[in-house]
Coordinates of C-alpha atoms and ligand atoms in Angstrom, one line a residue:
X1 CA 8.8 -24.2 30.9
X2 CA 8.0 -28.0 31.2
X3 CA 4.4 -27.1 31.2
X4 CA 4.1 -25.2 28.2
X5 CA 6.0 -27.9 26.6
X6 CA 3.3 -30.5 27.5
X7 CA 1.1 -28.5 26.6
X8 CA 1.7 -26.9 22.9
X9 CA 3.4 -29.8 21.4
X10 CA 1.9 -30.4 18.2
X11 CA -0.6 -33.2 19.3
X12 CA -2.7 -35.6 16.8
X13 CA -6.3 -34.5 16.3
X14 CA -9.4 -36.2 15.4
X15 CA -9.2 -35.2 12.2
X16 CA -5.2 -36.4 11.4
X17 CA -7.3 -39.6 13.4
X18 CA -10.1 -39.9 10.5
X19 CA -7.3 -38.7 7.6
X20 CA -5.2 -41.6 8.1
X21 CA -7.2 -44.1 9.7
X22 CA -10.9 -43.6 8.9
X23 CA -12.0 -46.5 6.7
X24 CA -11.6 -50.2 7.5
X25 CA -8.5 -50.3 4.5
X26 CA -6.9 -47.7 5.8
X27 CA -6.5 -49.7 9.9
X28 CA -5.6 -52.9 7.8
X29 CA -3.2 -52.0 5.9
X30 CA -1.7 -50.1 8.8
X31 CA -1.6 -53.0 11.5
X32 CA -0.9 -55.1 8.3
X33 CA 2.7 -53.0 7.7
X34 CA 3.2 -52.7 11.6
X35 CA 2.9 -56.4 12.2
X36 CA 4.9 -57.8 9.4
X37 CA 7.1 -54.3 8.6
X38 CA 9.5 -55.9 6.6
X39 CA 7.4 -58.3 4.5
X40 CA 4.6 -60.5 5.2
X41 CA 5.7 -64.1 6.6
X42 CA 3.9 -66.8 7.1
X43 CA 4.0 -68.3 10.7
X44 CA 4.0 -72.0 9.8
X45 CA 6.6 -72.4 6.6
X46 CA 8.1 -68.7 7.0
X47 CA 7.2 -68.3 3.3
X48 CA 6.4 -64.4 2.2
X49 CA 4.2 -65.3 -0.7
X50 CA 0.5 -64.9 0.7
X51 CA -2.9 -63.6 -1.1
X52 CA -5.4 -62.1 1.4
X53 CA -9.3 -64.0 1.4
X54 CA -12.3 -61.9 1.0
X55 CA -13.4 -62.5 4.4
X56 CA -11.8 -59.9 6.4
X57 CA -8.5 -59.6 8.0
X58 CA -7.3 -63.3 6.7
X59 CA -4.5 -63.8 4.4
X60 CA -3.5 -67.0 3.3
X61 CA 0.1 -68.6 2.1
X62 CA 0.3 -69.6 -1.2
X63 CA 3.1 -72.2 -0.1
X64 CA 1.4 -74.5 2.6
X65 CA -1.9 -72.5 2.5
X66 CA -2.0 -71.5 6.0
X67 CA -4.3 -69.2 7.0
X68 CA -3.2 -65.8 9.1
X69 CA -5.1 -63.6 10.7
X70 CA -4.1 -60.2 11.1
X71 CA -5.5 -60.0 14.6
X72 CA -4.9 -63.6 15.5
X73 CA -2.1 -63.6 18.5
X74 CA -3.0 -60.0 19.6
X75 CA -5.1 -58.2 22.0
X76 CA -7.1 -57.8 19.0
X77 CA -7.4 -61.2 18.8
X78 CA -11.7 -62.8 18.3
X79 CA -12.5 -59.1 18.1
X80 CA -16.1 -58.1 16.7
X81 CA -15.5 -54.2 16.7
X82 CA -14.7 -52.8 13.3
X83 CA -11.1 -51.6 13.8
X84 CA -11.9 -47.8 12.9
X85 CA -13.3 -48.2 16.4
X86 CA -10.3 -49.9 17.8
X87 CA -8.1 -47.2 16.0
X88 CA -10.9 -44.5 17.6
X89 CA -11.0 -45.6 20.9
X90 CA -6.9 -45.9 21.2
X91 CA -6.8 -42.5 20.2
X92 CA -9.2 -41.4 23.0
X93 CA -7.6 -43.5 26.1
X94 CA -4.0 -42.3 24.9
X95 CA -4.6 -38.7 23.9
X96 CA -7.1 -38.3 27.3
X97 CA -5.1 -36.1 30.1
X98 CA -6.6 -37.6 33.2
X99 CA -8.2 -41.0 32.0
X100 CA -11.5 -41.7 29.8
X101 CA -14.1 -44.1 31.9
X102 CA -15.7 -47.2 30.2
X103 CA -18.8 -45.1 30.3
X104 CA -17.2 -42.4 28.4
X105 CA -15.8 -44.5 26.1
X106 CA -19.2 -46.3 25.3
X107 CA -21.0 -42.8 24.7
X108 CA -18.2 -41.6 22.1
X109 CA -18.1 -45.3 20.2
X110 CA -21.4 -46.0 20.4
X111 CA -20.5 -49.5 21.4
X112 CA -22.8 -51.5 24.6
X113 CA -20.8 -50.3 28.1
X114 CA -19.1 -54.3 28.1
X115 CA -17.7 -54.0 25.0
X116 CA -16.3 -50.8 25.8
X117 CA -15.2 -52.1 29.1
X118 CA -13.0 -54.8 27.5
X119 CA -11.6 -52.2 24.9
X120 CA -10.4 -50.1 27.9
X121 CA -9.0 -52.6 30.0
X122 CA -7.5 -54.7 26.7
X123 CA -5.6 -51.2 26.4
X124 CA -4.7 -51.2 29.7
X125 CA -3.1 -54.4 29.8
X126 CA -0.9 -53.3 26.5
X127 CA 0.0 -50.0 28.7
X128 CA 1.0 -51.8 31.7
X129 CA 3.1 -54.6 29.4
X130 CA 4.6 -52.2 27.5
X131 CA 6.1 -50.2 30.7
X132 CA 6.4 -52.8 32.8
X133 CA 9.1 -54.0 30.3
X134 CA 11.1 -50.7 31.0
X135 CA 12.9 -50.4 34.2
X136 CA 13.5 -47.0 35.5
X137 CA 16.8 -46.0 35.6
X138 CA 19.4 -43.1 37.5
X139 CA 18.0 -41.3 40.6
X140 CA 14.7 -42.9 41.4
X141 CA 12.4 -41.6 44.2
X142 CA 10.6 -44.3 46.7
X143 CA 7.4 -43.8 48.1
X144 CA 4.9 -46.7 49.7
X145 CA 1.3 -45.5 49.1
X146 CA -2.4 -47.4 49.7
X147 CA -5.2 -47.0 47.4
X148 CA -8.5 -47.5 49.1
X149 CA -10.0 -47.4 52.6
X150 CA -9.9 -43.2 53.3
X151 CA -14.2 -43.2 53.4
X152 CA -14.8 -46.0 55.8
X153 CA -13.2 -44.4 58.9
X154 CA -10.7 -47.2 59.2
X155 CA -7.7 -47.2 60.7
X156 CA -5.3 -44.8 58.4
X157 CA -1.8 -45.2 57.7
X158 CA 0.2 -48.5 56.7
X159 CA -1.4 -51.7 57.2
X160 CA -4.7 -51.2 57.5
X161 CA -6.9 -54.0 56.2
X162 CA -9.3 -52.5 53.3
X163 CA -6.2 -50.9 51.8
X164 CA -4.4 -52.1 48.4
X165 CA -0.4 -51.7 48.7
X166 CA 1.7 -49.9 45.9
X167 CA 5.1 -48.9 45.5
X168 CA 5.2 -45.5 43.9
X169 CA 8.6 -44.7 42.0
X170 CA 9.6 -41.8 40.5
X171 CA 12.6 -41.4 38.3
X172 CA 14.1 -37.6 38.1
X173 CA 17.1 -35.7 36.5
X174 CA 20.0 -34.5 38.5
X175 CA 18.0 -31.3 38.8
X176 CA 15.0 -32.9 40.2
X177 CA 12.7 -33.0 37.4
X178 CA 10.5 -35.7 37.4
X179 CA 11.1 -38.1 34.0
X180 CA 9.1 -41.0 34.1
X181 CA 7.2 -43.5 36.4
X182 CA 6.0 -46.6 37.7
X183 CA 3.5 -47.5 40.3
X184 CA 2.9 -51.1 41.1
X185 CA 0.7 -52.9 43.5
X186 CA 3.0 -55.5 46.0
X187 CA 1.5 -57.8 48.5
X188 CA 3.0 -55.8 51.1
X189 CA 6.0 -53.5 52.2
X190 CA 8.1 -56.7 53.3
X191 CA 12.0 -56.9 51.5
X192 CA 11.0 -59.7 49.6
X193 CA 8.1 -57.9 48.2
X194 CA 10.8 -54.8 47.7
X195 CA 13.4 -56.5 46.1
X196 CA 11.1 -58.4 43.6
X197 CA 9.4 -55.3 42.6
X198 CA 12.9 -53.9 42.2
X199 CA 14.7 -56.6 39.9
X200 CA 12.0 -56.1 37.7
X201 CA 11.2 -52.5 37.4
X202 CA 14.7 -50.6 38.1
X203 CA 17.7 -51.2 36.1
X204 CA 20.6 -52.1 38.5
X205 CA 23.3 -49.2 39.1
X206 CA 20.3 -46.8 39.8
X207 CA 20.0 -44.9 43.2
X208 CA 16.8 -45.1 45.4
X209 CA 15.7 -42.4 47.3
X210 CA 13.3 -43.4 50.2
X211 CA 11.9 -42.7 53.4
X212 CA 13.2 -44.8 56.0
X213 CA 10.4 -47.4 56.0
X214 CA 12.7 -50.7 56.5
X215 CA 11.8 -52.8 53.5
X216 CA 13.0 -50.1 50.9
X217 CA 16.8 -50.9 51.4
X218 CA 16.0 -54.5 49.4
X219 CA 16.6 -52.4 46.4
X220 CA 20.3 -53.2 47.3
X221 CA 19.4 -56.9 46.2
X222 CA 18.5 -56.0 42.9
X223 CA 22.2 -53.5 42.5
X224 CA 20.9 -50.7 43.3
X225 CA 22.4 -48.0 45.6
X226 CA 19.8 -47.0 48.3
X227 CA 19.8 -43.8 50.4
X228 CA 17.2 -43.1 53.0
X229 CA 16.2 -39.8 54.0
X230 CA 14.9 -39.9 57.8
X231 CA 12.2 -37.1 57.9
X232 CA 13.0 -34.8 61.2
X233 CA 16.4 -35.7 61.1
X234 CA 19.5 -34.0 60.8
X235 CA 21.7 -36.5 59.1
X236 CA 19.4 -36.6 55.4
X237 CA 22.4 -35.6 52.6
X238 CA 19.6 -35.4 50.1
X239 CA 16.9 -32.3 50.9
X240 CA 13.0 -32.7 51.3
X241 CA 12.6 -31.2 48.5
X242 CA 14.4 -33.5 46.1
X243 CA 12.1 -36.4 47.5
X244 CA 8.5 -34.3 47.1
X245 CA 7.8 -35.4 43.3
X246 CA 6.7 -39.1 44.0
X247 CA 4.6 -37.5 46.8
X248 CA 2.6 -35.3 44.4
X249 CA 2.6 -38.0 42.0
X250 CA 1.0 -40.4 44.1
X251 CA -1.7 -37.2 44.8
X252 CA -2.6 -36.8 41.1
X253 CA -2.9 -40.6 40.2
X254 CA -5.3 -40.6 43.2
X255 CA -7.0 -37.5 42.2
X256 CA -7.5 -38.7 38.8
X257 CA -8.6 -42.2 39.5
X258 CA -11.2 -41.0 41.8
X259 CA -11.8 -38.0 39.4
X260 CA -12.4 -40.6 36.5
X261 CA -14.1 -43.5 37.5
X262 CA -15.8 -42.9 41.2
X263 CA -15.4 -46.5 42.5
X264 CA -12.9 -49.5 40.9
X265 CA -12.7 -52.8 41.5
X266 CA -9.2 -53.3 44.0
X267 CA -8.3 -56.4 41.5
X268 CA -8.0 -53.9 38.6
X269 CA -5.6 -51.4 40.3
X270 CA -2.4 -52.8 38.5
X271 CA -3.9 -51.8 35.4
X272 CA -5.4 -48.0 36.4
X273 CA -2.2 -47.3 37.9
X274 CA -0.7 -48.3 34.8
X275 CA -2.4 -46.3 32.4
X276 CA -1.8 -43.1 34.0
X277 CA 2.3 -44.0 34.2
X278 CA 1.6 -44.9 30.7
X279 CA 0.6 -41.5 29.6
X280 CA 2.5 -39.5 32.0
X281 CA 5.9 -41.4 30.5
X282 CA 4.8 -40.3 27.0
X283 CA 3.4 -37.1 27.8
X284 CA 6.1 -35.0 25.4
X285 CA 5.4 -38.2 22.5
X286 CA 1.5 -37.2 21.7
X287 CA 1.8 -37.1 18.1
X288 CA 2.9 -41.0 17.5
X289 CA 1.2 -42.1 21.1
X290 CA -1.7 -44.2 18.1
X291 CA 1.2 -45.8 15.7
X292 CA 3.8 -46.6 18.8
X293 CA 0.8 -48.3 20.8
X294 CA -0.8 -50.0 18.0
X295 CA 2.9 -51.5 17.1
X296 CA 3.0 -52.5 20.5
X297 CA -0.4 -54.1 21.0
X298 CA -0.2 -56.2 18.2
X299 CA 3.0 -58.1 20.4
X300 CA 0.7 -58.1 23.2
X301 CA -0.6 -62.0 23.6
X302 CA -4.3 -61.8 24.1
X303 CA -5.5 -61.4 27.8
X304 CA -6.4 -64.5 29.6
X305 CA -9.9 -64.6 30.9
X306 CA -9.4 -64.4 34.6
X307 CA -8.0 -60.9 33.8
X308 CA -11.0 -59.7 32.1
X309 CA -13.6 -60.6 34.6
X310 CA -17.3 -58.8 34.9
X311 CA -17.2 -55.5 34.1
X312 CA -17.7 -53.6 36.6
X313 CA -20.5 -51.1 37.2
X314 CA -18.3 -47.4 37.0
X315 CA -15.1 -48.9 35.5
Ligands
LIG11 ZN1 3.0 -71.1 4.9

């Protein structure tokens, strides 16, 4: 079964964690031989020849004497955290089921709740980069979904005003079996909204399953097949049942968000929505989740700081 699958794969404990990457040398040399794997280059004459400075994380070319730092570029960039706690808190927000809060992660780091508010939503940003540049591909299932607004009585349903827009998109196997997903906020379920989510996060050639809410057939502007299934009607080719996976996905992400964090700030959605696709598209991966990211965030530019506003009180 899928489940057990999930759930007895080997895994990477705390203590392979403190093995291989417990001291300071041991997280340096690591993002030192993921970020130049081949051989260490300098980024202003290209030469390889370099001696490292006793002031951490610096190496310097002996050719023009151009100073690197191993952080410098990356979401690690101007950090002040030793990286054992980087390397420690990466662990905890990949290997985490249903999401670690900033709160949580401040308790088990031992680090002031802003600084472990900017770690979470730094790896966030590298979750949400890293997926966003992988289009789903083959059957996909369509769903629009809101997050936001249930508890104030509003009007429910699409549209209503305190409510934040998402697509929810599942791909599955020919037998229905849900693979990987994406959920994105738009600006709202219009076609150009549709199609622009589309050209960037399905990989033309696939086939969209939807309700029949009008905008969805813009998928055909970015190649894709589209096939709505009209709910009560007798004409649907593909069965309810077939469709039901991005429904129950849209329920856990909301269950865990909620479950998680109590309250989030609407302009951080992007990124919470992100991190549990994240970890449900690697969910069968847990062993190398902490080397694949780490490669990964070290190509991530640093986040601007408009992204990272205030932290925000349960985040
Ligand atoms: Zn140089």
């Amino acid at each position: 079964m899928a489940k057990n699958k999930i759930q007895f794969q080997k895994g990477y404990s705390i203590t392979d964690l403190f093995k291989e990457y417990g001291t300071e040398k041991q997280c340096e040399d690591a993002l030192f031989k993921w970020r130049w794997p081949d051989k260490f280059c300098c980024s202003k004459c290209g030469s390889d020849s370099y001696c490292s400075l006793k002031t951490r994380r610096l190496y310097q070319c002996n050719h023009c004497h151009h100073q690197t730092s191993l952080t410098a570029g990356t979401i690690f960039e101007k950090t002040k955290l030793p990286l054992t706690a980087w390397f420690l808190g990466i662990h905890l927000l990949t290997q985490s089921k249903t999401g670690l809060s900033a709160l949580e992660l401040k308790r088990q780091l031992g680090v002031s709740y802003n600084t472990a508010w900017l770690m979470k939503h730094k790896v966030m940003q590298v979750m949400k980069e890293r997926d966003d540049s992988k289009p789903l591909k083959g059957i996909i299932q369509l769903d629009d979904a809101y997050w936001g607004g249930e508890r104030h009585g509003g009007k429910r349903g699409r549209g209503s005003a305190d409510k934040t827009p998402f697509v929810a998109a599942v791909e599955v196997s020919e037998d229905g079996r849900p693979l990987k997903m994406n959920m994105t906020v738009v600006h709202g379920f219009r076609k150009t909204a549709i199609s622009e989510w589309a050209s960037h996060h399905l990989s033309d050639g696939s086939l969209v399953v939807s309700d029949g809410l009008a905008c969805f057939s813009a998928v055909k502007e970015a190649g894709c097949a589209h096939q709505s299934i009209v709910t009560g009607g007798g004409v649907a080719c593909i069965t309810l049942t077939e469709f039901t996976w991005v429904n129950t996905m849209i329920g856990n992400i909301k269950n865990a968000i909620t479950g998680t964090y109590h309250s989030i700030n609407h302009q951080h959605l992007p990124r919470y929505l992100a991190e549990f696709c994240y970890r449900f598209n690697r969910r069968f991966q847990l062993e190398d989740m902490l080397p694949r990211f780490i490669y990964v965030a070290l190509k991530t530019p640093p986040m601007p700081g408009k992204m990272v506003s205030m932290a925000e009180p349960y985040g």
